[in-house]
Amino acid sequence: MKTHLLLIGFSCTGKTYLGKKAFGEDTVTDSDDEVRKWVENKENQRFDHVYEIFMRLGRQRALSLIGEAEKALIDAWADDTNQKVISLGPGFPLHENWGRLRANSQVVLLRKSPDGIYEGMRARREKIFECCPEAKRHDNWDIGVMVGEDGKEFPKEVAVSNIENLLNEREIFYKHDAKIITDNYDALDKLIELKNAFCSERSIEKRS
């Protein structure tokens, strides 16, 4: 019987949003929050959001710490027998220890078109810049996807192509043993159906 339900997929495919709609606001564990807390403990300083790790520590240090955090969290959740619904950042399935967590979890892959992902990432960036204007000067968390090494934002067609290429590279990691839900009008209904089946299985397990 599976212990956890994992929501995976590329950035801005609706993992946390749809997860909270289906399972409840306080039910879903957001990996961004858990990564941020792990790095806070490691660095002994507070970060309000994952992007601030990039701003304060620089891209290379941020990527290294976030990778460490993701691997540590995978092992911690794999050993945790308490049921969790977890919305995972796009890098989690790429780690070598991912199989430990996948083995005892129901995995749900949320898909969205490259254009849809682009629009979501652009809206997220605008929100970040509105809340934190200085982030524009340290705009290095989306390098290679939305912006170039020089910090200039790519034209839409270039960014969409970058997203499509990454999706193709990661497909083998994302779709392995996963239930696939494509972003459309009934995506939330399908997720609620999965929730009901998952919770029902857990109830049967507890009674047995």
PDB file of C-alpha atoms in Angstrom, residues 38-203:
ATOM      1  CA  TRP A  38      16.273  23.217   5.132  1.00  0.00           C
ATOM      2  CA  VAL A  39      18.527  25.894   3.621  1.00  0.00           C
ATOM      3  CA  GLU A  40      17.633  28.311   6.420  1.00  0.00           C
ATOM      4  CA  ASN A  41      18.863  25.777   8.972  1.00  0.00           C
ATOM      5  CA  LYS A  42      21.978  25.047   6.940  1.00  0.00           C
ATOM      6  CA  GLU A  43      22.890  28.707   6.434  1.00  0.00           C
ATOM      7  CA  ASN A  44      21.488  30.005   9.734  1.00  0.00           C
ATOM      8  CA  GLN A  45      19.589  32.806   8.033  1.00  0.00           C
ATOM      9  CA  ARG A  46      15.998  33.453   6.986  1.00  0.00           C
ATOM     10  CA  PHE A  47      14.728  33.401   3.404  1.00  0.00           C
ATOM     11  CA  ASP A  48      11.205  34.506   2.544  1.00  0.00           C
ATOM     12  CA  HIS A  49      11.107  32.484  -0.677  1.00  0.00           C
ATOM     13  CA  VAL A  50      13.265  30.029  -2.585  1.00  0.00           C
ATOM     14  CA  TYR A  51      14.232  32.727  -5.117  1.00  0.00           C
ATOM     15  CA  GLU A  52      15.849  34.709  -2.271  1.00  0.00           C
ATOM     16  CA  ILE A  53      18.376  31.917  -1.851  1.00  0.00           C
ATOM     17  CA  PHE A  54      19.567  32.701  -5.377  1.00  0.00           C
ATOM     18  CA  MET A  55      19.568  36.446  -4.699  1.00  0.00           C
ATOM     19  CA  ARG A  56      21.612  36.302  -1.523  1.00  0.00           C
ATOM     20  CA  LEU A  57      23.929  33.348  -2.055  1.00  0.00           C
ATOM     21  CA  GLY A  58      24.450  33.417  -5.810  1.00  0.00           C
ATOM     22  CA  ARG A  59      23.304  30.918  -8.416  1.00  0.00           C
ATOM     23  CA  GLN A  60      25.948  28.213  -7.965  1.00  0.00           C
ATOM     24  CA  ARG A  61      25.710  28.101  -4.172  1.00  0.00           C
ATOM     25  CA  ALA A  62      21.911  28.172  -4.346  1.00  0.00           C
ATOM     26  CA  LEU A  63      21.766  25.286  -6.824  1.00  0.00           C
ATOM     27  CA  SER A  64      24.147  23.238  -4.677  1.00  0.00           C
ATOM     28  CA  LEU A  65      22.185  23.821  -1.464  1.00  0.00           C
ATOM     29  CA  ILE A  66      18.810  23.214  -3.090  1.00  0.00           C
ATOM     30  CA  GLY A  67      20.102  19.949  -4.570  1.00  0.00           C
ATOM     31  CA  GLU A  68      21.320  18.846  -1.121  1.00  0.00           C
ATOM     32  CA  ALA A  69      17.995  19.809   0.402  1.00  0.00           C
ATOM     33  CA  GLU A  70      15.984  17.882  -2.204  1.00  0.00           C
ATOM     34  CA  LYS A  71      18.019  14.699  -1.696  1.00  0.00           C
ATOM     35  CA  ALA A  72      17.737  14.961   2.088  1.00  0.00           C
ATOM     36  CA  LEU A  73      13.978  15.522   1.894  1.00  0.00           C
ATOM     37  CA  ILE A  74      13.505  12.551  -0.433  1.00  0.00           C
ATOM     38  CA  ASP A  75      15.182  10.282   2.127  1.00  0.00           C
ATOM     39  CA  ALA A  76      13.244  11.812   5.032  1.00  0.00           C
ATOM     40  CA  TRP A  77       9.875  11.390   3.304  1.00  0.00           C
ATOM     41  CA  ALA A  78      10.767   7.877   2.140  1.00  0.00           C
ATOM     42  CA  ASP A  79      11.301   6.899   5.799  1.00  0.00           C
ATOM     43  CA  ASP A  80       8.192   8.731   7.045  1.00  0.00           C
ATOM     44  CA  THR A  81       5.228   6.412   7.660  1.00  0.00           C
ATOM     45  CA  ASN A  82       2.776   9.297   8.175  1.00  0.00           C
ATOM     46  CA  GLN A  83       0.681   9.883   5.065  1.00  0.00           C
ATOM     47  CA  LYS A  84       1.519  13.040   3.131  1.00  0.00           C
ATOM     48  CA  VAL A  85       0.376  14.781  -0.023  1.00  0.00           C
ATOM     49  CA  ILE A  86       3.466  16.539  -1.378  1.00  0.00           C
ATOM     50  CA  SER A  87       3.772  19.060  -4.193  1.00  0.00           C
ATOM     51  CA  LEU A  88       7.290  18.624  -5.512  1.00  0.00           C
ATOM     52  CA  GLY A  89       9.606  20.980  -7.354  1.00  0.00           C
ATOM     53  CA  PRO A  90      10.591  19.918 -10.881  1.00  0.00           C
ATOM     54  CA  GLY A  91      14.062  18.716  -9.870  1.00  0.00           C
ATOM     55  CA  PHE A  92      13.057  16.040  -7.365  1.00  0.00           C
ATOM     56  CA  PRO A  93      12.518  13.145  -9.841  1.00  0.00           C
ATOM     57  CA  LEU A  94      15.996  13.749 -11.302  1.00  0.00           C
ATOM     58  CA  HIS A  95      17.872  12.731  -8.125  1.00  0.00           C
ATOM     59  CA  GLU A  96      19.463   9.288  -7.825  1.00  0.00           C
ATOM     60  CA  ASN A  97      17.578   8.491  -4.594  1.00  0.00           C
ATOM     61  CA  TRP A  98      14.173   9.393  -6.092  1.00  0.00           C
ATOM     62  CA  GLY A  99      13.307   5.700  -6.423  1.00  0.00           C
ATOM     63  CA  ARG A 100      13.176   5.338  -2.618  1.00  0.00           C
ATOM     64  CA  LEU A 101      10.328   7.819  -2.330  1.00  0.00           C
ATOM     65  CA  ARG A 102       8.605   6.738  -5.536  1.00  0.00           C
ATOM     66  CA  ALA A 103       8.509   3.129  -4.324  1.00  0.00           C
ATOM     67  CA  ASN A 104       6.103   3.871  -1.469  1.00  0.00           C
ATOM     68  CA  SER A 105       4.110   6.662  -3.116  1.00  0.00           C
ATOM     69  CA  GLN A 106       1.313   7.204  -5.593  1.00  0.00           C
ATOM     70  CA  VAL A 107       2.859   9.537  -8.183  1.00  0.00           C
ATOM     71  CA  VAL A 108       0.723  11.994 -10.148  1.00  0.00           C
ATOM     72  CA  LEU A 109       2.260  13.869 -13.076  1.00  0.00           C
ATOM     73  CA  LEU A 110       0.594  17.178 -13.915  1.00  0.00           C
ATOM     74  CA  ARG A 111       1.203  18.264 -17.490  1.00  0.00           C
ATOM     75  CA  LYS A 112       0.736  21.596 -19.199  1.00  0.00           C
ATOM     76  CA  SER A 113       1.696  22.844 -22.658  1.00  0.00           C
ATOM     77  CA  PRO A 114       5.016  24.724 -23.028  1.00  0.00           C
ATOM     78  CA  ASP A 115       3.009  27.861 -23.851  1.00  0.00           C
ATOM     79  CA  GLY A 116       0.914  27.434 -20.714  1.00  0.00           C
ATOM     80  CA  ILE A 117       4.020  26.902 -18.587  1.00  0.00           C
ATOM     81  CA  TYR A 118       5.613  29.993 -20.097  1.00  0.00           C
ATOM     82  CA  GLU A 119       2.599  32.146 -19.230  1.00  0.00           C
ATOM     83  CA  GLY A 120       2.605  30.776 -15.684  1.00  0.00           C
ATOM     84  CA  MET A 121       6.317  31.421 -15.218  1.00  0.00           C
ATOM     85  CA  ARG A 122       6.000  34.930 -16.627  1.00  0.00           C
ATOM     86  CA  ALA A 123       3.146  35.704 -14.231  1.00  0.00           C
ATOM     87  CA  ARG A 124       5.164  34.296 -11.335  1.00  0.00           C
ATOM     88  CA  ARG A 125       8.149  36.479 -12.239  1.00  0.00           C
ATOM     89  CA  GLU A 126       5.961  39.584 -12.398  1.00  0.00           C
ATOM     90  CA  LYS A 127       4.555  38.759  -8.964  1.00  0.00           C
ATOM     91  CA  ILE A 128       8.050  38.288  -7.526  1.00  0.00           C
ATOM     92  CA  PHE A 129       9.242  41.599  -8.979  1.00  0.00           C
ATOM     93  CA  GLU A 130       6.150  43.382  -7.665  1.00  0.00           C
ATOM     94  CA  CYS A 131       6.690  42.064  -4.134  1.00  0.00           C
ATOM     95  CA  CYS A 132      10.478  42.383  -4.276  1.00  0.00           C
ATOM     96  CA  PRO A 133      11.680  44.982  -6.822  1.00  0.00           C
ATOM     97  CA  GLU A 134      15.364  44.337  -6.022  1.00  0.00           C
ATOM     98  CA  ALA A 135      14.889  40.802  -7.381  1.00  0.00           C
ATOM     99  CA  LYS A 136      15.186  42.266 -10.889  1.00  0.00           C
ATOM    100  CA  ARG A 137      18.865  42.968 -10.196  1.00  0.00           C
ATOM    101  CA  HIS A 138      19.465  39.375  -9.082  1.00  0.00           C
ATOM    102  CA  ASP A 139      17.317  37.641 -11.685  1.00  0.00           C
ATOM    103  CA  ASN A 140      19.253  34.372 -11.874  1.00  0.00           C
ATOM    104  CA  TRP A 141      16.879  31.576 -10.824  1.00  0.00           C
ATOM    105  CA  ASP A 142      15.335  31.138 -14.286  1.00  0.00           C
ATOM    106  CA  ILE A 143      18.607  31.353 -16.253  1.00  0.00           C
ATOM    107  CA  GLY A 144      18.543  29.139 -19.321  1.00  0.00           C
ATOM    108  CA  VAL A 145      14.754  29.011 -19.411  1.00  0.00           C
ATOM    109  CA  MET A 146      13.282  32.497 -19.121  1.00  0.00           C
ATOM    110  CA  VAL A 147      16.455  34.605 -19.113  1.00  0.00           C
ATOM    111  CA  GLY A 148      19.969  34.390 -20.525  1.00  0.00           C
ATOM    112  CA  GLU A 149      23.292  34.502 -18.727  1.00  0.00           C
ATOM    113  CA  ASP A 150      23.239  38.275 -19.166  1.00  0.00           C
ATOM    114  CA  GLY A 151      19.962  38.499 -17.222  1.00  0.00           C
ATOM    115  CA  LYS A 152      17.942  39.649 -20.232  1.00  0.00           C
ATOM    116  CA  GLU A 153      14.570  37.966 -20.673  1.00  0.00           C
ATOM    117  CA  PHE A 154      14.272  35.745 -23.735  1.00  0.00           C
ATOM    118  CA  PRO A 155      11.612  36.438 -26.362  1.00  0.00           C
ATOM    119  CA  LYS A 156       8.568  34.239 -25.869  1.00  0.00           C
ATOM    120  CA  GLU A 157       9.408  31.859 -28.723  1.00  0.00           C
ATOM    121  CA  VAL A 158      12.891  31.208 -27.302  1.00  0.00           C
ATOM    122  CA  ALA A 159      11.612  30.652 -23.761  1.00  0.00           C
ATOM    123  CA  VAL A 160       8.857  28.312 -24.974  1.00  0.00           C
ATOM    124  CA  SER A 161      11.427  26.330 -26.973  1.00  0.00           C
ATOM    125  CA  ASN A 162      13.659  26.094 -23.878  1.00  0.00           C
ATOM    126  CA  ILE A 163      10.739  24.787 -21.837  1.00  0.00           C
ATOM    127  CA  GLU A 164       9.803  22.255 -24.516  1.00  0.00           C
ATOM    128  CA  ASN A 165      13.383  20.961 -24.676  1.00  0.00           C
ATOM    129  CA  LEU A 166      13.532  20.510 -20.894  1.00  0.00           C
ATOM    130  CA  LEU A 167      10.183  18.735 -20.870  1.00  0.00           C
ATOM    131  CA  ASN A 168      11.441  16.296 -23.504  1.00  0.00           C
ATOM    132  CA  GLU A 169      14.633  15.646 -21.510  1.00  0.00           C
ATOM    133  CA  ARG A 170      12.755  15.012 -18.271  1.00  0.00           C
ATOM    134  CA  GLU A 171       9.833  12.993 -19.623  1.00  0.00           C
ATOM    135  CA  ILE A 172      11.448   9.642 -18.827  1.00  0.00           C
ATOM    136  CA  PHE A 173      11.948  10.697 -15.201  1.00  0.00           C
ATOM    137  CA  TYR A 174       8.544  12.320 -14.829  1.00  0.00           C
ATOM    138  CA  LYS A 175       6.248   9.699 -16.339  1.00  0.00           C
ATOM    139  CA  HIS A 176       7.787   6.597 -14.705  1.00  0.00           C
ATOM    140  CA  ASP A 177       5.043   4.856 -12.701  1.00  0.00           C
ATOM    141  CA  ALA A 178       3.007   8.071 -12.723  1.00  0.00           C
ATOM    142  CA  LYS A 179      -0.682   8.708 -13.220  1.00  0.00           C
ATOM    143  CA  ILE A 180      -0.795  11.483 -15.816  1.00  0.00           C
ATOM    144  CA  ILE A 181      -3.214  14.407 -15.644  1.00  0.00           C
ATOM    145  CA  THR A 182      -3.122  16.950 -18.465  1.00  0.00           C
ATOM    146  CA  ASP A 183      -4.092  20.528 -17.731  1.00  0.00           C
ATOM    147  CA  ASN A 184      -7.621  20.986 -19.089  1.00  0.00           C
ATOM    148  CA  TYR A 185     -11.134  21.717 -17.907  1.00  0.00           C
ATOM    149  CA  ASP A 186     -11.443  18.498 -15.847  1.00  0.00           C
ATOM    150  CA  ALA A 187      -7.934  18.331 -14.341  1.00  0.00           C
ATOM    151  CA  LEU A 188      -9.220  19.237 -10.877  1.00  0.00           C
ATOM    152  CA  ASP A 189     -12.044  16.664 -11.090  1.00  0.00           C
ATOM    153  CA  LYS A 190      -9.525  13.964 -12.020  1.00  0.00           C
ATOM    154  CA  LEU A 191      -7.318  14.916  -9.101  1.00  0.00           C
ATOM    155  CA  ILE A 192     -10.284  14.766  -6.722  1.00  0.00           C
ATOM    156  CA  GLU A 193     -11.098  11.276  -8.038  1.00  0.00           C
ATOM    157  CA  LEU A 194      -7.525  10.220  -7.295  1.00  0.00           C
ATOM    158  CA  LYS A 195      -7.777  11.749  -3.860  1.00  0.00           C
ATOM    159  CA  ASN A 196     -10.929   9.802  -3.046  1.00  0.00           C
ATOM    160  CA  ALA A 197      -9.400   6.523  -4.229  1.00  0.00           C
ATOM    161  CA  PHE A 198      -6.142   7.164  -2.378  1.00  0.00           C
ATOM    162  CA  CYS A 199      -7.846   8.107   0.886  1.00  0.00           C
ATOM    163  CA  SER A 200     -10.174   5.108   0.581  1.00  0.00           C
ATOM    164  CA  GLU A 201      -7.210   2.743   0.230  1.00  0.00           C
ATOM    165  CA  ARG A 202      -5.553   4.287   3.273  1.00  0.00           C
ATOM    166  CA  SER A 203      -8.763   3.896   5.317  1.00  0.00           C
TER     167      SER A 203
END
